[in-house]
Coordinates of C-alpha atoms and ligand atoms in Angstrom, one line a residue:
M20 CA -47.6 14.6 2.1
A21 CA -47.9 11.5 3.7
A22 CA -46.5 9.2 0.7
V23 CA -43.6 11.6 0.4
L24 CA -42.9 11.4 4.0
K25 CA -43.0 7.5 4.0
R26 CA -40.4 7.6 1.1
S27 CA -37.8 9.5 3.0
R28 CA -38.6 7.0 5.9
G29 CA -37.8 4.3 2.9
L30 CA -34.7 6.0 1.9
G31 CA -33.3 5.7 5.5
C32 CA -34.4 2.0 6.0
V33 CA -32.9 1.1 2.4
L34 CA -29.7 2.8 3.6
L35 CA -29.9 0.9 6.8
V36 CA -30.6 -2.5 5.3
L37 CA -27.4 -1.9 2.8
S38 CA -25.4 -1.4 6.2
V39 CA -26.3 -4.5 7.4
F40 CA -25.6 -6.2 4.2
T41 CA -22.4 -4.8 3.9
L42 CA -21.4 -6.4 7.6
G43 CA -23.3 -9.7 6.8
Y44 CA -20.9 -9.8 3.5
C45 CA -17.7 -8.9 5.2
T46 CA -18.2 -11.4 8.0
T47 CA -18.3 -14.1 4.8
S48 CA -15.1 -13.1 2.8
F49 CA -13.0 -14.7 0.4
R50 CA -10.3 -16.7 2.0
R51 CA -6.5 -18.3 1.4
Q52 CA -4.7 -20.9 3.6
L53 CA -1.5 -19.5 3.9
T54 CA 2.0 -21.5 4.3
V55 CA 5.3 -19.6 5.6
V56 CA 8.4 -21.1 4.5
L57 CA 11.8 -19.3 5.4
N58 CA 14.4 -20.1 3.0
P59 CA 12.4 -22.8 1.3
G60 CA 14.9 -25.8 0.5
S61 CA 18.1 -24.1 2.0
S62 CA 21.1 -26.8 2.7
S63 CA 23.4 -24.4 4.6
S64 CA 20.6 -22.9 6.6
P65 CA 20.6 -20.2 7.1
P66 CA 22.0 -18.9 4.1
H67 CA 25.4 -16.3 4.3
G68 CA 24.4 -12.6 3.7
G69 CA 20.3 -12.5 3.8
D70 CA 17.1 -14.3 4.1
L71 CA 14.1 -15.5 1.4
L72 CA 10.6 -16.0 2.8
H73 CA 8.2 -17.6 0.8
V74 CA 4.2 -17.4 1.5
R75 CA 2.1 -19.8 -0.3
A76 CA -1.5 -18.1 -0.3
V77 CA -3.7 -21.1 -1.7
G78 CA -7.3 -20.1 -2.7
N79 CA -10.1 -22.5 -4.5
N80 CA -8.4 -22.8 -7.9
D81 CA -5.3 -20.8 -7.8
T82 CA -2.2 -19.8 -5.6
L83 CA -0.6 -16.6 -4.6
H84 CA 3.1 -16.9 -3.9
F85 CA 4.7 -14.1 -2.4
L86 CA 8.5 -14.1 -1.8
F87 CA 10.1 -11.6 0.3
C88 CA 13.7 -11.1 0.0
S89 CA 17.1 -9.4 1.7
L90 CA 19.8 -10.7 -0.9
G91 CA 20.6 -7.4 -2.1
A92 CA 18.0 -4.4 -2.2
P93 CA 14.8 -5.7 0.3
T94 CA 12.4 -7.1 -2.7
L95 CA 9.1 -8.1 -2.5
L96 CA 7.7 -10.4 -5.5
L97 CA 4.2 -11.8 -6.1
V98 CA 3.4 -14.6 -8.8
H99 CA -0.2 -15.6 -9.1
T100 CA -1.0 -18.8 -10.8
N101 CA -3.7 -20.8 -11.9
T102 CA -3.7 -23.6 -10.1
S103 CA -3.5 -24.5 -6.0
S104 CA -0.3 -26.8 -6.5
S105 CA 2.0 -24.6 -8.1
T106 CA 5.1 -24.8 -5.7
V107 CA 8.6 -22.5 -5.9
K108 CA 11.5 -24.5 -6.8
M109 CA 15.1 -23.2 -5.8
N110 CA 18.5 -23.7 -7.0
W111 CA 20.5 -21.9 -4.3
T112 CA 23.9 -22.6 -6.1
Q113 CA 22.6 -20.5 -8.6
F114 CA 20.4 -18.0 -6.6
L115 CA 23.3 -17.0 -4.5
D116 CA 25.9 -16.6 -7.8
G117 CA 23.3 -14.1 -8.9
N118 CA 25.2 -13.4 -12.3
H119 CA 22.1 -15.5 -14.5
S120 CA 18.5 -15.9 -13.6
G121 CA 16.8 -19.6 -13.1
G122 CA 17.9 -20.1 -9.4
L123 CA 14.3 -19.4 -8.9
K124 CA 11.3 -20.9 -10.4
V125 CA 7.4 -21.3 -9.9
E126 CA 6.4 -24.3 -11.3
P127 CA 4.3 -25.5 -13.4
E128 CA 5.5 -22.4 -15.5
S129 CA 2.4 -22.6 -17.8
S130 CA 0.2 -21.8 -14.7
I131 CA 1.6 -18.4 -13.8
L132 CA -1.0 -15.7 -14.7
Y133 CA 0.9 -12.8 -13.4
S134 CA 4.1 -11.7 -11.5
T135 CA 5.2 -8.4 -10.2
A136 CA 7.9 -7.2 -7.4
I137 CA 8.1 -4.1 -5.9
V138 CA 12.2 -3.4 -5.3
F139 CA 13.2 -0.7 -2.6
S140 CA 16.1 0.5 -4.1
R141 CA 17.6 3.7 -2.6
L142 CA 17.0 6.3 0.2
L143 CA 17.6 9.8 -0.8
E144 CA 17.9 12.9 1.5
Y145 CA 18.2 16.7 0.7
D146 CA 18.7 19.4 2.8
D147 CA 15.8 21.8 2.5
S148 CA 17.3 24.9 4.0
N149 CA 14.6 27.1 2.6
D150 CA 11.8 24.8 3.2
T151 CA 10.3 24.6 0.1
A152 CA 10.2 20.7 -0.1
D153 CA 12.1 20.4 -3.5
P154 CA 13.5 17.3 -3.5
T155 CA 15.6 18.0 -6.3
S156 CA 18.1 20.5 -4.7
D157 CA 21.0 20.0 -2.2
L158 CA 20.7 16.0 -2.6
F159 CA 23.4 14.3 -0.6
P160 CA 24.7 11.1 -2.1
P161 CA 22.1 8.8 -1.6
Y162 CA 21.5 5.5 0.3
R163 CA 21.9 2.3 -1.8
L164 CA 20.1 -0.4 -0.2
D165 CA 21.5 -2.9 -1.7
N166 CA 24.5 -1.6 0.6
F167 CA 22.6 -2.0 3.7
T168 CA 23.4 -4.3 6.6
W169 CA 20.3 -6.1 7.1
S170 CA 19.5 -8.1 10.2
R171 CA 17.9 -11.7 9.6
L172 CA 14.1 -12.0 9.1
N173 CA 12.2 -11.7 12.5
L174 CA 9.1 -13.9 11.8
S175 CA 5.6 -13.8 13.7
E176 CA 2.7 -15.2 12.9
T177 CA 1.8 -13.9 9.6
S178 CA 4.1 -11.0 9.3
A179 CA 8.0 -10.3 8.9
L180 CA 10.3 -7.8 10.2
L181 CA 13.4 -6.6 8.4
C182 CA 15.7 -3.8 9.6
G183 CA 18.8 -2.6 8.2
A184 CA 21.5 0.3 8.2
A185 CA 24.1 2.1 6.3
D186 CA 26.9 2.7 8.5
S187 CA 26.3 6.5 8.9
F188 CA 22.9 5.7 10.7
T189 CA 24.7 5.4 13.6
N190 CA 21.9 3.8 16.0
G191 CA 19.1 4.2 13.5
S192 CA 17.6 1.9 11.1
L193 CA 15.4 1.4 7.9
C194 CA 12.8 -1.1 8.2
L195 CA 10.2 -3.3 6.7
Q196 CA 7.4 -5.2 7.9
L197 CA 5.8 -7.8 5.5
S198 CA 2.0 -8.9 6.4
V199 CA 0.2 -11.0 4.2
F200 CA -3.6 -11.6 5.0
A201 CA -5.9 -15.0 5.1
E202 CA -8.7 -12.8 4.7
E203 CA -10.6 -9.2 4.2
G204 CA -9.6 -6.9 6.9
R205 CA -7.9 -3.8 8.0
D206 CA -4.8 -3.0 10.3
Q207 CA -5.4 -1.3 13.6
A208 CA -2.6 0.9 13.1
W209 CA -2.9 4.4 10.8
P210 CA -3.2 4.4 7.7
R211 CA -5.7 1.4 8.3
L212 CA -5.4 0.3 4.8
L213 CA -8.5 -1.9 3.4
H214 CA -6.6 -5.3 2.4
T215 CA -8.1 -8.6 0.8
A216 CA -6.3 -12.2 1.0
N217 CA -5.3 -11.3 -2.6
S218 CA -2.9 -8.5 -1.4
S219 CA 0.0 -7.7 1.4
Q220 CA 1.2 -5.1 3.1
L221 CA 4.7 -3.6 3.5
G222 CA 4.8 -0.4 6.1
V223 CA 8.2 0.8 6.1
W224 CA 9.7 3.3 8.6
L225 CA 12.9 5.2 9.0
D226 CA 13.9 5.6 13.0
G227 CA 16.3 7.2 14.6
V228 CA 18.6 7.8 11.7
L229 CA 21.1 10.7 12.2
P230 CA 20.1 12.8 9.4
R231 CA 22.8 14.8 7.6
A232 CA 21.3 18.4 8.2
A233 CA 19.1 20.3 10.3
R234 CA 16.2 20.5 7.8
S235 CA 16.7 17.6 6.1
R236 CA 13.9 15.4 4.4
F237 CA 13.7 12.2 2.8
L238 CA 12.7 9.9 -0.6
L239 CA 12.4 6.8 -1.0
E240 CA 12.7 5.3 -4.4
L241 CA 10.8 2.3 -5.6
Q242 CA 11.3 -0.4 -9.1
A243 CA 8.5 -2.2 -10.2
V244 CA 9.6 -5.0 -11.9
G245 CA 7.3 -6.9 -14.1
G246 CA 7.8 -9.6 -17.3
A247 CA 4.8 -8.9 -19.6
H248 CA 3.1 -6.2 -17.8
P249 CA 5.3 -4.2 -15.6
L250 CA 3.3 -1.4 -13.1
S251 CA 3.7 1.9 -15.1
R252 CA 1.7 4.5 -14.1
V253 CA 0.1 6.1 -11.2
E254 CA -3.6 6.7 -11.0
V255 CA -4.9 9.0 -8.2
Y256 CA -8.4 8.7 -6.6
R257 CA -10.4 10.9 -4.5
S258 CA -12.6 9.6 -1.9
I259 CA -15.0 11.5 0.5
D260 CA -14.5 9.2 3.5
D261 CA -11.6 9.6 5.8
E262 CA -13.2 7.3 8.0
F263 CA -10.1 5.1 9.0
T264 CA -7.4 7.7 7.8
P265 CA -8.4 10.7 9.2
S266 CA -8.0 14.1 6.8
I267 CA -6.1 12.2 3.6
F268 CA -9.0 11.9 0.5
Q269 CA -6.5 10.4 -1.9
V270 CA -5.6 7.0 -2.8
S271 CA -2.7 6.5 -5.3
R272 CA -2.7 3.2 -7.2
W273 CA 0.4 1.6 -9.4
V274 CA -1.0 -0.2 -12.1
P275 CA -0.1 -2.2 -15.4
S276 CA -0.4 0.2 -18.5
E277 CA -4.2 0.0 -19.3
N278 CA -4.3 -1.3 -23.3
S279 CA -1.9 -4.2 -21.3
S280 CA -5.4 -5.9 -20.3
S281 CA -8.9 -4.9 -19.2
D282 CA -8.3 -6.0 -16.1
V283 CA -6.2 -5.0 -13.7
L284 CA -3.5 -7.8 -12.6
G285 CA -1.8 -6.6 -10.4
F286 CA -1.3 -2.8 -8.3
L287 CA 0.8 -1.4 -5.7
Q288 CA -1.5 1.2 -3.5
W289 CA -0.8 3.4 -0.9
K290 CA -2.3 6.8 0.7
P291 CA -0.4 9.9 0.4
V292 CA 0.0 10.2 4.0
A293 CA 3.5 9.3 6.6
Y294 CA 3.5 9.7 9.8
R295 CA 5.9 11.0 12.0
Q296 CA 5.8 8.9 15.0
P297 CA 5.4 5.3 15.8
H298 CA 2.0 5.6 17.7
P299 CA 0.9 8.9 15.6
A300 CA -1.9 11.3 16.3
L301 CA -3.5 13.7 13.5
E302 CA -0.9 16.1 13.8
D303 CA 1.9 13.7 13.7
A304 CA 0.8 13.1 9.6
T305 CA 2.8 14.0 6.9
P306 CA 1.7 14.4 3.3
C307 CA 3.8 12.5 0.9
R308 CA 3.9 12.7 -3.3
H309 CA 5.0 10.8 -6.1
S310 CA 7.2 11.5 -9.3
E311 CA 6.0 10.0 -12.7
P312 CA 7.1 6.4 -12.9
Q313 CA 10.1 6.4 -15.3
P314 CA 11.5 3.6 -17.4
Q315 CA 14.9 2.0 -15.7
S316 CA 17.2 -0.5 -16.8
G317 CA 15.9 -3.8 -15.9
E318 CA 19.4 -4.9 -16.1
A319 CA 20.5 -2.6 -13.0
T320 CA 17.9 -3.3 -11.1
A321 CA 18.3 -7.0 -11.5
A322 CA 22.2 -6.4 -10.4
T323 CA 20.7 -4.8 -7.2
S324 CA 18.3 -7.6 -6.2
R325 CA 18.9 -11.4 -6.3
L326 CA 15.4 -12.2 -6.3
I327 CA 15.1 -10.3 -9.5
R328 CA 17.9 -11.6 -10.9
A329 CA 16.9 -15.4 -9.6
F330 CA 13.3 -15.1 -11.4
Y331 CA 13.3 -12.9 -14.2
T332 CA 15.2 -13.1 -17.4
E333 CA 14.3 -9.8 -19.1
P334 CA 12.7 -8.0 -16.4
E335 CA 10.9 -4.7 -17.6
T336 CA 11.3 -1.8 -14.7
F337 CA 9.7 1.3 -14.1
G338 CA 10.8 3.4 -11.3
L339 CA 9.5 6.6 -9.1
N340 CA 10.4 8.7 -5.7
V341 CA 7.7 9.2 -3.1
S342 CA 8.6 12.3 -1.0
F343 CA 7.7 12.6 2.5
G344 CA 6.8 16.5 3.8
L345 CA 5.8 19.5 2.3
A346 CA 7.3 23.0 2.4
G347 CA 6.1 23.7 6.3
D348 CA 5.9 20.7 7.5
P349 CA 8.1 19.5 10.4
F350 CA 11.9 18.1 9.5
Y351 CA 12.8 14.8 9.9
N352 CA 14.8 15.8 12.8
S353 CA 11.8 16.7 14.3
T354 CA 10.9 13.5 15.6
K355 CA 13.4 11.3 13.5
F356 CA 10.9 8.7 13.1
L357 CA 9.1 8.3 10.0
S358 CA 6.5 5.8 8.3
W359 CA 4.7 4.7 5.2
T360 CA 2.5 1.7 4.4
V361 CA 1.8 0.2 0.8
L362 CA -0.3 -2.9 -0.2
L363 CA 0.6 -4.9 -3.3
G364 CA -1.7 -7.6 -4.4
S365 CA -3.0 -9.1 -7.8
G366 CA -6.4 -8.3 -9.2
S367 CA -8.5 -5.2 -8.6
P368 CA -7.2 -3.2 -6.0
P369 CA -9.6 -3.5 -2.8
V370 CA -11.8 0.0 -2.6
D371 CA -12.9 1.3 0.4
S372 CA -16.9 1.6 0.7
F373 CA -18.5 3.4 3.3
S374 CA -18.5 1.4 6.3
P375 CA -22.1 0.3 8.3
L376 CA -21.2 3.5 10.7
V377 CA -20.9 6.3 7.7
L378 CA -24.2 4.8 6.1
S379 CA -26.2 4.5 9.3
M380 CA -25.0 8.1 9.9
M381 CA -25.5 9.0 6.2
A382 CA -29.1 7.6 6.6
V383 CA -29.8 9.6 9.8
G384 CA -28.3 13.0 8.2
L385 CA -30.6 12.6 4.8
G386 CA -33.5 11.1 7.2
T387 CA -33.5 13.8 9.5
P388 CA -33.9 16.8 7.5
M389 CA -35.7 15.6 5.3
I390 CA -38.4 15.1 7.8
L391 CA -38.0 18.1 9.4
L392 CA -38.3 19.8 6.0
L393 CA -41.7 18.1 5.8
L394 CA -42.8 18.7 8.6
G395 CA -42.3 22.3 8.1
G396 CA -44.0 21.9 5.0
V397 CA -46.9 20.5 6.6
C398 CA -47.0 23.3 9.0
V399 CA -46.5 25.7 6.5
C400 CA -49.5 24.7 4.4
V401 CA -52.1 24.3 7.8
R402 CA -50.9 27.8 8.6
K403 CA -51.6 29.0 5.5
R404 CA -55.1 27.6 4.9
A405 CA -55.8 28.7 8.4
A406 CA -54.9 32.2 7.3
A407 CA -56.8 31.8 3.6
M408 CA -60.0 30.3 6.1
A409 CA -59.6 33.6 8.4
A410 CA -59.3 35.7 5.0
A411 CA -62.4 34.4 3.5
Y412 CA -64.2 34.9 6.6
E413 CA -63.1 39.0 6.4
P414 CA -65.6 40.0 4.0
I415 CA -68.5 38.6 5.8
N416 CA -67.6 40.7 8.9
Ligands
NAG15 C1 -12.7 -24.9 -9.7 O1 -12.1 -26.0 -11.1 C2 -12.9 -26.9 -10.9 C3 -12.7 -27.5 -11.9 O2 -12.1 -26.6 -13.2 C4 -14.3 -26.3 -10.7 O3 -15.3 -27.2 -11.1 C5 -14.4 -25.9 -9.8 O4 -15.9 -24.6 -9.8 C6 -13.8 -24.3 -9.6 N1 -14.1 -23.9 -8.4 C7 -14.4 -22.5 -8.2 C8 -14.7 -21.9 -7.1 O5 -13.9 -21.8 -8.8
NAG16 C1 21.9 -25.6 -9.6 O1 22.7 -25.0 -10.2 C2 24.0 -25.3 -11.2 C3 24.9 -24.4 -11.5 O2 24.0 -24.0 -12.5 C4 23.6 -26.6 -11.4 O3 25.1 -27.1 -11.6 C5 23.4 -27.7 -10.4 O4 22.8 -29.1 -11.1 C6 21.8 -27.0 -10.0 N1 21.0 -27.9 -9.4 C7 19.9 -28.2 -9.2 C8 19.9 -29.2 -8.5 O5 19.4 -28.3 -10.4
NAG17 C1 28.7 -16.5 -12.6 O1 29.3 -16.9 -11.8 C2 30.0 -18.3 -11.9 C3 30.2 -18.6 -10.8 O2 30.5 -17.8 -9.8 C4 30.2 -17.8 -13.3 O3 31.6 -19.5 -12.8 C5 30.2 -17.7 -14.5 O4 31.5 -17.1 -15.5 C6 29.4 -16.3 -13.9 N1 28.7 -15.8 -15.2 C7 29.0 -14.9 -15.9 C8 28.2 -14.3 -17.0 O5 29.4 -14.1 -14.7
NAG18 C1 -3.6 -21.9 -16.8 O1 -2.9 -21.4 -17.8 C2 -2.3 -22.2 -18.4 C3 -2.0 -21.1 -19.3 O2 -2.7 -19.9 -19.5 C4 -3.2 -23.0 -19.5 O3 -3.1 -24.1 -20.3 C5 -4.0 -23.5 -18.2 O4 -4.9 -24.4 -18.9 C6 -4.5 -22.9 -17.2 N1 -5.1 -24.2 -16.5 C7 -6.2 -24.2 -15.8 C8 -6.4 -25.1 -14.4 O5 -6.9 -22.9 -15.9
NAG19 C1 17.7 29.4 -0.6 O1 17.4 31.0 -0.2 C2 18.5 31.5 -1.1 C3 18.2 33.0 -0.8 O2 17.0 33.0 -1.6 C4 19.2 31.0 -1.9 O3 20.4 31.6 -2.5 C5 19.2 29.8 -2.2 O4 19.7 29.4 -3.6 C6 18.2 28.8 -1.6 N1 18.8 27.7 -2.0 C7 18.1 26.4 -2.4 C8 18.3 25.4 -2.4 O5 17.1 26.7 -3.3
NAG20 C1 28.3 0.8 -1.3 O1 28.9 -0.5 -0.6 C2 30.5 -0.3 -1.2 C3 31.3 -1.8 -0.9 O2 30.4 -2.3 -0.3 C4 31.2 0.6 -1.4 O3 32.4 1.2 -2.0 C5 29.9 2.0 -1.9 O4 30.7 3.4 -1.9 C6 28.9 2.2 -1.2 N1 28.1 3.2 -1.9 C7 26.9 3.4 -1.2 C8 26.6 4.5 -2.3 O5 26.9 3.5 -0.2
NAG21 C1 11.5 -10.2 17.0 O1 10.3 -9.3 16.8 C2 9.6 -9.1 18.2 C3 8.1 -8.6 18.1 O2 8.1 -8.1 17.0 C4 10.4 -8.3 19.1 O3 9.8 -8.5 20.1 C5 12.3 -9.3 19.0 O4 12.7 -9.0 20.1 C6 12.7 -9.4 17.5 N1 13.5 -10.5 17.7 C7 14.5 -10.0 17.3 C8 16.1 -11.0 16.8 O5 15.2 -9.0 16.5
NAG22 C1 23.7 5.0 20.4 O1 23.4 4.2 21.6 C2 24.4 3.9 22.3 C3 23.5 3.0 23.4 O2 22.4 2.8 23.5 C4 24.7 5.3 23.2 O3 25.3 5.3 23.9 C5 25.0 6.5 21.9 O4 25.1 7.4 22.8 C6 24.0 6.6 20.9 N1 24.4 7.5 19.8 C7 23.8 8.4 19.3 C8 24.5 9.1 18.0 O5 22.5 8.4 19.8
NAG23 C1 -9.2 -12.6 -4.8 O1 -8.8 -13.9 -5.9 C2 -9.9 -14.8 -6.1 C3 -9.3 -15.7 -6.7 O2 -8.7 -15.0 -8.3 C4 -11.0 -14.2 -6.3 O3 -12.1 -15.0 -6.6 C5 -11.5 -13.2 -5.5 O4 -12.7 -12.5 -5.9 C6 -10.7 -12.0 -5.1 N1 -11.1 -11.7 -4.3 C7 -10.9 -10.1 -3.9 C8 -11.9 -9.6 -2.8 O5 -10.4 -9.3 -5.4
NAG24 C1 18.3 19.3 14.4 O1 19.7 18.5 14.1 C2 20.9 19.4 14.6 C3 22.0 18.6 14.0 O2 22.1 18.0 13.0 C4 20.7 19.3 16.2 O3 22.2 20.2 16.5 C5 19.1 19.7 16.7 O4 19.4 20.0 17.9 C6 18.9 18.8 16.2 N1 17.4 19.3 16.5 C7 16.3 18.6 17.3 C8 14.9 19.3 17.1 O5 16.3 17.4 17.3
NAG25 C1 -1.0 0.2 -26.5 O1 -1.6 0.4 -27.6 C2 -0.7 1.2 -28.5 C3 -1.7 1.9 -29.2 O2 -3.3 0.9 -29.6 C4 0.1 1.1 -29.1 O3 1.0 1.2 -29.9 C5 0.9 -0.1 -27.6 O4 2.2 -0.7 -28.0 C6 0.6 -0.5 -26.1 N1 0.7 -0.7 -25.3 C7 1.0 -2.2 -24.4 C8 2.0 -2.1 -23.2 O5 0.4 -3.0 -25.2
NAG26 C1 14.7 9.7 -7.6 O1 15.0 10.7 -7.3 C2 16.7 11.2 -8.0 C3 17.1 12.3 -7.1 O2 15.8 13.6 -7.6 C4 17.0 11.2 -9.3 O3 17.9 10.8 -9.6 C5 16.1 9.4 -9.1 O4 16.3 9.4 -11.1 C6 14.6 9.6 -8.9 N1 14.2 8.2 -9.5 C7 13.1 8.2 -10.2 C8 13.2 6.4 -10.3 O5 12.8 8.9 -10.5

């Protein structure tokens, strides 16, 4: 009995020790050196019609280049090289021409391990008059994001804000905020995605847009562009831990096809939730769904994005739609706000592990009932023995 009791306490201890280790591990994570340049090498500053942001994230023996561009449809390009000295070379004449590739190069070209880009191509709106949340019926003409009027990039420490609008938005806007990270961490705002130094985060929100129907819902169309290994399938993982994103138990991951390589080369990851308020409470969460990625015309995508045109000679493209809200959820009109967050990164996507808090709670949660059970067992044993002894005395009486 005592031995078993000891073992169950031992389990609690192991879990506590584990959680302390996790804490220690988190504070000594891998770091990258970040350098941020707006419109690198541009002689006419700023270039007409939009901006290009270059973030160089240098690791021990590699570099990640994040390029965020508002010339055409907003695009984020990630290039992973195997040296810490690779650079971005621009030819602005060619870049702004926008009719052939080569305007942007990452050099030396032989150091490029992997590249992937995400293009925010269209915003779609449909009239969900029957509240079925069926995004294929009663569509309004789509908004093409390469047709928007975009603001200049507003830079703060390690994030960049881009807002734009179609004419009919009146006072509303669609904004994208890019954040890059020197090390592992977690945003303060829901969905509190876990990021690493190998990933960047894009928040997208639709604020104050005048919907074309009282019961409008929205969809966002994304194009994933790659050279050799485009993101081509979405995997959905279940997680039992919702500590950081209350009530959401899933993670969606858009990755290259399985046999392109045994290791994941890059990913776009998100939690299937959007929020209807800038500072949301739990009831402001609204589920989102994605359609299956479909092969698209790379040429058409390149035509909408200056960055894609400049970097890729033969872009391979897959597209999908993310739709916000299920049947029965409030319509866009209820708050006139919708925000969604994704992570674009190289290598394996960050995976939420149980946090020290949850681990210690588990240790207590598992340990306490076990101790109670064992104590109960001891009590029953003692009583049985007493009863047996009493019974043994009876015949003598
Ligand atoms: C970086 O590369 C050098 C030379 O190839 C090697 O000696 C070193 O161990 C590498 N460092 C890391 C952290 O991989
Ligand atoms: C940039 O591209 C243009 C057009 O292709 C070319 O004429 C020019 O020489 C290039 N500039 C540099 C610095 O390579
Ligand atoms: C690309 O643009 C340049 C300058 O605007 C033009 O001279 C050239 O013919 C164009 N090429 C193609 C293939 O459209
Ligand atoms: C980087 O990759 C290229 C092409 O794969 C290779 O030729 C080169 O040796 C690599 N460099 C390093 C430092 O690993
Ligand atoms: C909504 O429901 C009505 C009546 O059931 C039907 O006639 C109409 O086609 C439906 N509209 C849509 C967009 O499904
Ligand atoms: C895109 O913009 C062009 C002119 O800039 C306009 O003619 C066209 O109607 C717009 N298309 C959409 C779908 O907004
Ligand atoms: C840039 O962003 C900051 C905070 O994010 C905001 O206070 C400021 O007004 C913005 N500037 C412009 C020109 O939009
Ligand atoms: C847009 O903003 C202006 C000034 O802030 C305001 O007067 C106008 O009523 C707003 N329009 C709409 C449709 O909200
Ligand atoms: C980030 O990338 C570096 C270099 O490829 C690698 O050593 C490190 O393990 C990666 N970190 C994570 C959390 O994936
Ligand atoms: C929803 O939009 C309609 C017009 O499109 C407007 O009359 C109505 O007041 C809006 N409802 C809310 C709750 O804002
Ligand atoms: C994956 O493997 C199948 C057969 O094993 C092959 O037909 C297909 O072309 C491969 N796809 C890629 C992207 O390598
Ligand atoms: C997104 O949805 C619209 C409307 O249903 C459809 O026309 C378009 O092809 C979809 N895009 C993708 C990439 O599936």
